[in-house]
Coordinates of C-alpha atoms in Angstrom, one line a residue:
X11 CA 21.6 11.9 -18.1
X12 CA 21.3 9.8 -21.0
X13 CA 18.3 7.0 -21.2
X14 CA 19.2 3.4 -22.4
X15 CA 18.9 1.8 -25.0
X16 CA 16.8 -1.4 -25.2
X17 CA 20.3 -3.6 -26.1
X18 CA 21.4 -2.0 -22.8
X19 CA 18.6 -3.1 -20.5
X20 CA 20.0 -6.8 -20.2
X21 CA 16.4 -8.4 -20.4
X22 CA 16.2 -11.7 -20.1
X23 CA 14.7 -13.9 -23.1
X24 CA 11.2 -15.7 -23.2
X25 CA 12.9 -18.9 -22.3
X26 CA 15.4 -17.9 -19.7
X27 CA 12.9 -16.2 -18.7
X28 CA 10.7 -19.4 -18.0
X29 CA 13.4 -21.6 -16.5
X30 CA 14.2 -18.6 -14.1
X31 CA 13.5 -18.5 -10.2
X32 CA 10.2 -16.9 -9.4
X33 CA 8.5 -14.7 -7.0
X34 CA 6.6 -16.1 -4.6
X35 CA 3.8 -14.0 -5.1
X36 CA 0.6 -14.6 -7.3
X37 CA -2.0 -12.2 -8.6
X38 CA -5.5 -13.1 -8.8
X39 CA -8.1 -11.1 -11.0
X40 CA -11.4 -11.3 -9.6
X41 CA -14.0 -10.8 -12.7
X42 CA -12.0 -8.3 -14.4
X43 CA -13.8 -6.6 -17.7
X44 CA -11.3 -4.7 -19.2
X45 CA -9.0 -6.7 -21.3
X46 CA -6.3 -3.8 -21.1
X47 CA -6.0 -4.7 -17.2
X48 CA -5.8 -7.9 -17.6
X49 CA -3.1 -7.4 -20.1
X50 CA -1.4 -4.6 -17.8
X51 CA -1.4 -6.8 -14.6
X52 CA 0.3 -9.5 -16.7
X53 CA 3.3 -7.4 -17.9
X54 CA 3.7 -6.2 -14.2
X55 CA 4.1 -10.1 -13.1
X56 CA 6.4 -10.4 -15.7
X57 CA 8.4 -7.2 -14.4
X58 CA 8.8 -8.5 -11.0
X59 CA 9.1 -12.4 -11.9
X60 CA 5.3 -13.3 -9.9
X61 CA 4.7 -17.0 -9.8
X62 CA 1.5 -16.6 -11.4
X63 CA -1.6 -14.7 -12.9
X64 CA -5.1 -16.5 -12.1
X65 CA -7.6 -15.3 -14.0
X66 CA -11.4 -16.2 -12.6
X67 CA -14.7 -15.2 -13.7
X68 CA -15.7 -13.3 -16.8
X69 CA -12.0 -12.1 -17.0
X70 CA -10.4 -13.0 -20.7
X71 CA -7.6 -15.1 -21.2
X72 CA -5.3 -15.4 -23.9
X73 CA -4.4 -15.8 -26.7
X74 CA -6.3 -12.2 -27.4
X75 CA -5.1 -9.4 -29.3
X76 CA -6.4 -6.2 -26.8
X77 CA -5.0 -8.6 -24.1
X78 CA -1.7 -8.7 -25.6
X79 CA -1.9 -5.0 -26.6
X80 CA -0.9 -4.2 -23.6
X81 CA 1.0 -7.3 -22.1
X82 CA 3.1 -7.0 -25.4
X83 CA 4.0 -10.5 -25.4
X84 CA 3.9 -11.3 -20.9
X85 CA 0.9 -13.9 -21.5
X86 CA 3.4 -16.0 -23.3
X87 CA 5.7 -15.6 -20.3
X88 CA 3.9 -15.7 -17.1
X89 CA 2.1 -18.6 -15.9
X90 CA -1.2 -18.3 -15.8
X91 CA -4.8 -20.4 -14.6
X92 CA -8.5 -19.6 -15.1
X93 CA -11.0 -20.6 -12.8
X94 CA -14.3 -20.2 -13.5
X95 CA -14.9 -19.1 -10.0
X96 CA -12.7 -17.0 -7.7
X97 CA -13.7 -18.9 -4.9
X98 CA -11.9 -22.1 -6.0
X99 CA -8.7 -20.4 -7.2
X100 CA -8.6 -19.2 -3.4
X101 CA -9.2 -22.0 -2.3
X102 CA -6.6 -23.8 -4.0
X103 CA -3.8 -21.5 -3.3
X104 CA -5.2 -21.4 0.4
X105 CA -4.4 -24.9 0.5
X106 CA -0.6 -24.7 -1.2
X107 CA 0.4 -22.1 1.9
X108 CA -0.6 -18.6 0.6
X109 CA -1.7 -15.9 2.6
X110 CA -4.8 -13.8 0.9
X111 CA -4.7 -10.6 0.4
X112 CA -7.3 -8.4 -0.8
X113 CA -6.8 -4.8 -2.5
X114 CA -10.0 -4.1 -1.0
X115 CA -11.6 -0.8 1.2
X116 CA -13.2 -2.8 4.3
X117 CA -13.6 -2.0 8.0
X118 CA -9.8 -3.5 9.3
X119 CA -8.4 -3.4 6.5
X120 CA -4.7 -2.0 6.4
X121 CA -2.4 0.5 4.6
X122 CA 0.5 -1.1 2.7
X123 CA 3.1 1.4 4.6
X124 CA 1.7 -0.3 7.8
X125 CA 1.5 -4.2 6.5
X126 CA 5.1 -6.0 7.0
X127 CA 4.6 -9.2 5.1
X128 CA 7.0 -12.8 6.5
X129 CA 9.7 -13.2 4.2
X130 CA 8.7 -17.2 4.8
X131 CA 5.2 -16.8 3.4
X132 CA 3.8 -17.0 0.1
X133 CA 1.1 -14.5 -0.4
X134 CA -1.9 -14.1 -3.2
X135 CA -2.7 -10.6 -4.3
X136 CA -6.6 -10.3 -5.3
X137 CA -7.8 -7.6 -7.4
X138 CA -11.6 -7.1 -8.5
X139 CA -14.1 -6.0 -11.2
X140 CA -13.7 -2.6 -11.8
X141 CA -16.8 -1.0 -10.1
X142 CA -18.1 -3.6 -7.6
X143 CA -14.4 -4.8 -6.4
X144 CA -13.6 -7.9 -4.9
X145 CA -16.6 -10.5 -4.5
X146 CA -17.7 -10.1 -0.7
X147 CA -18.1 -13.6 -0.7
X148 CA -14.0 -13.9 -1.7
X149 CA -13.1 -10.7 0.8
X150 CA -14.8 -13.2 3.5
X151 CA -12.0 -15.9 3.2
X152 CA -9.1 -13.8 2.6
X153 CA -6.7 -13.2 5.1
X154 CA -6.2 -9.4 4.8
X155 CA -7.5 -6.3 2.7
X156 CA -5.3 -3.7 2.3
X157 CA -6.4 -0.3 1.4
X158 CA -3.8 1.9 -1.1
X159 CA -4.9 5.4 0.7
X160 CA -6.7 8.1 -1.4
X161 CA -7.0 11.9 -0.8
X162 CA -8.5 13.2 -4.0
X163 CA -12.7 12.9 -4.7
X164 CA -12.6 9.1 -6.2
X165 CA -12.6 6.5 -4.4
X166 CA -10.6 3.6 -6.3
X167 CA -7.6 3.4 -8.6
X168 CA -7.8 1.5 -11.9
X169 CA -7.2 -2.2 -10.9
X170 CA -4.1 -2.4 -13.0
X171 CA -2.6 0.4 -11.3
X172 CA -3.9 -0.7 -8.0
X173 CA -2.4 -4.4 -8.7
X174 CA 1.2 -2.5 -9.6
X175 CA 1.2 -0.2 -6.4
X176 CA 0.4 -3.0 -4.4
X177 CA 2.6 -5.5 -6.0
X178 CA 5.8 -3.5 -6.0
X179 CA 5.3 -3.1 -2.3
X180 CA 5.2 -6.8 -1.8
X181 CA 8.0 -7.4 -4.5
X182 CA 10.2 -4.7 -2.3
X183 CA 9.7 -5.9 1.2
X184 CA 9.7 -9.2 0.9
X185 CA 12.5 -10.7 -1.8
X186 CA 14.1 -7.5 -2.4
X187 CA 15.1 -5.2 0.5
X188 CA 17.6 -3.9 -1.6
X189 CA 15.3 -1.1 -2.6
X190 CA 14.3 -0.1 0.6

């Protein structure tokens, strides 16, 4: 087995990949702190061609260098909006169709294995602060949690590996049943 090189990948550029179809899937970041998972959640958008990265709260934006650290160069390519609160970004894509999901541990929630989203739906992805989660006032008007199940002795995932778990299951099951 031989790994590829980076001229063999086939990457699209910055601007084809602007003017190409997207995902119909957003991320939200709900008060985020860290400026590496803010930057890690937008390179996985980029990966899997998301619509967009809102970015509410105390969560940076860019231009910022530890931001782009780690995006290496996926804040100039995704889409992105801050709202100063998460509540009004929800709101919002509540009212252009979306269906809100929180990454969330709540009584109902569900397991991703278990929750088959409609291929005719647009869906919103909501990650929170690091220790406190996503806002119970935001959990309240969201549609779903899902709960990534955990068997070790913590009890979360780093949001930005949280986002990508949970993303790639959407990305999968809904626009690309090719990898199932």
């Amino acid at each position: 087995m031989r790994k590829l090189k980076v001229t063999e990948l086939n990457r699209l550029t910055a601007s084809e990949y602007k003017a190409s179809d997207k995902t119909p899937l957003v991320v939200v970041l709900d008060h985020i702190r860290s400026l590496n998972n803010v930057g890690s959640v937008f390179r996985t958008a980029d990966a899997f061609r998301l619509d967009a990265v809102y970015l509410c709260g105390i969560t940076a934006t860019p231009p910022d260098a530890e931001i782009h650290k780690t995006a290496l160069g996926a804040e100039d390519t995704v889409t992105w909006y801050y709202y100063k609160e998460t509540l009004d970004a929800v709101a919002e894509l509540k009212r252009q169709g979306y269906i809100l999901c929180a990454i969330e541990q709540a009584e109902g929630s569900v397991s991703p294995e278990r929750f088959l989203p409609d291929g005719d739906k647009k869906y919103a992805v909501i990650v929170g602060h690091e220790v406190k989660g996503v806002q119970q006032e935001v959990v309240d008007v969201c549609d779903i949690c899902i709960e990534i199940p955990q068997f070790g002795t913590k009890h979360s995932l780093n949001v930005a590996v949280a986002a990508g778990i949970v993303l790639w299951d959407f990305f999968r099951k809904l626009y690309h049943p090719m990898f199932d």
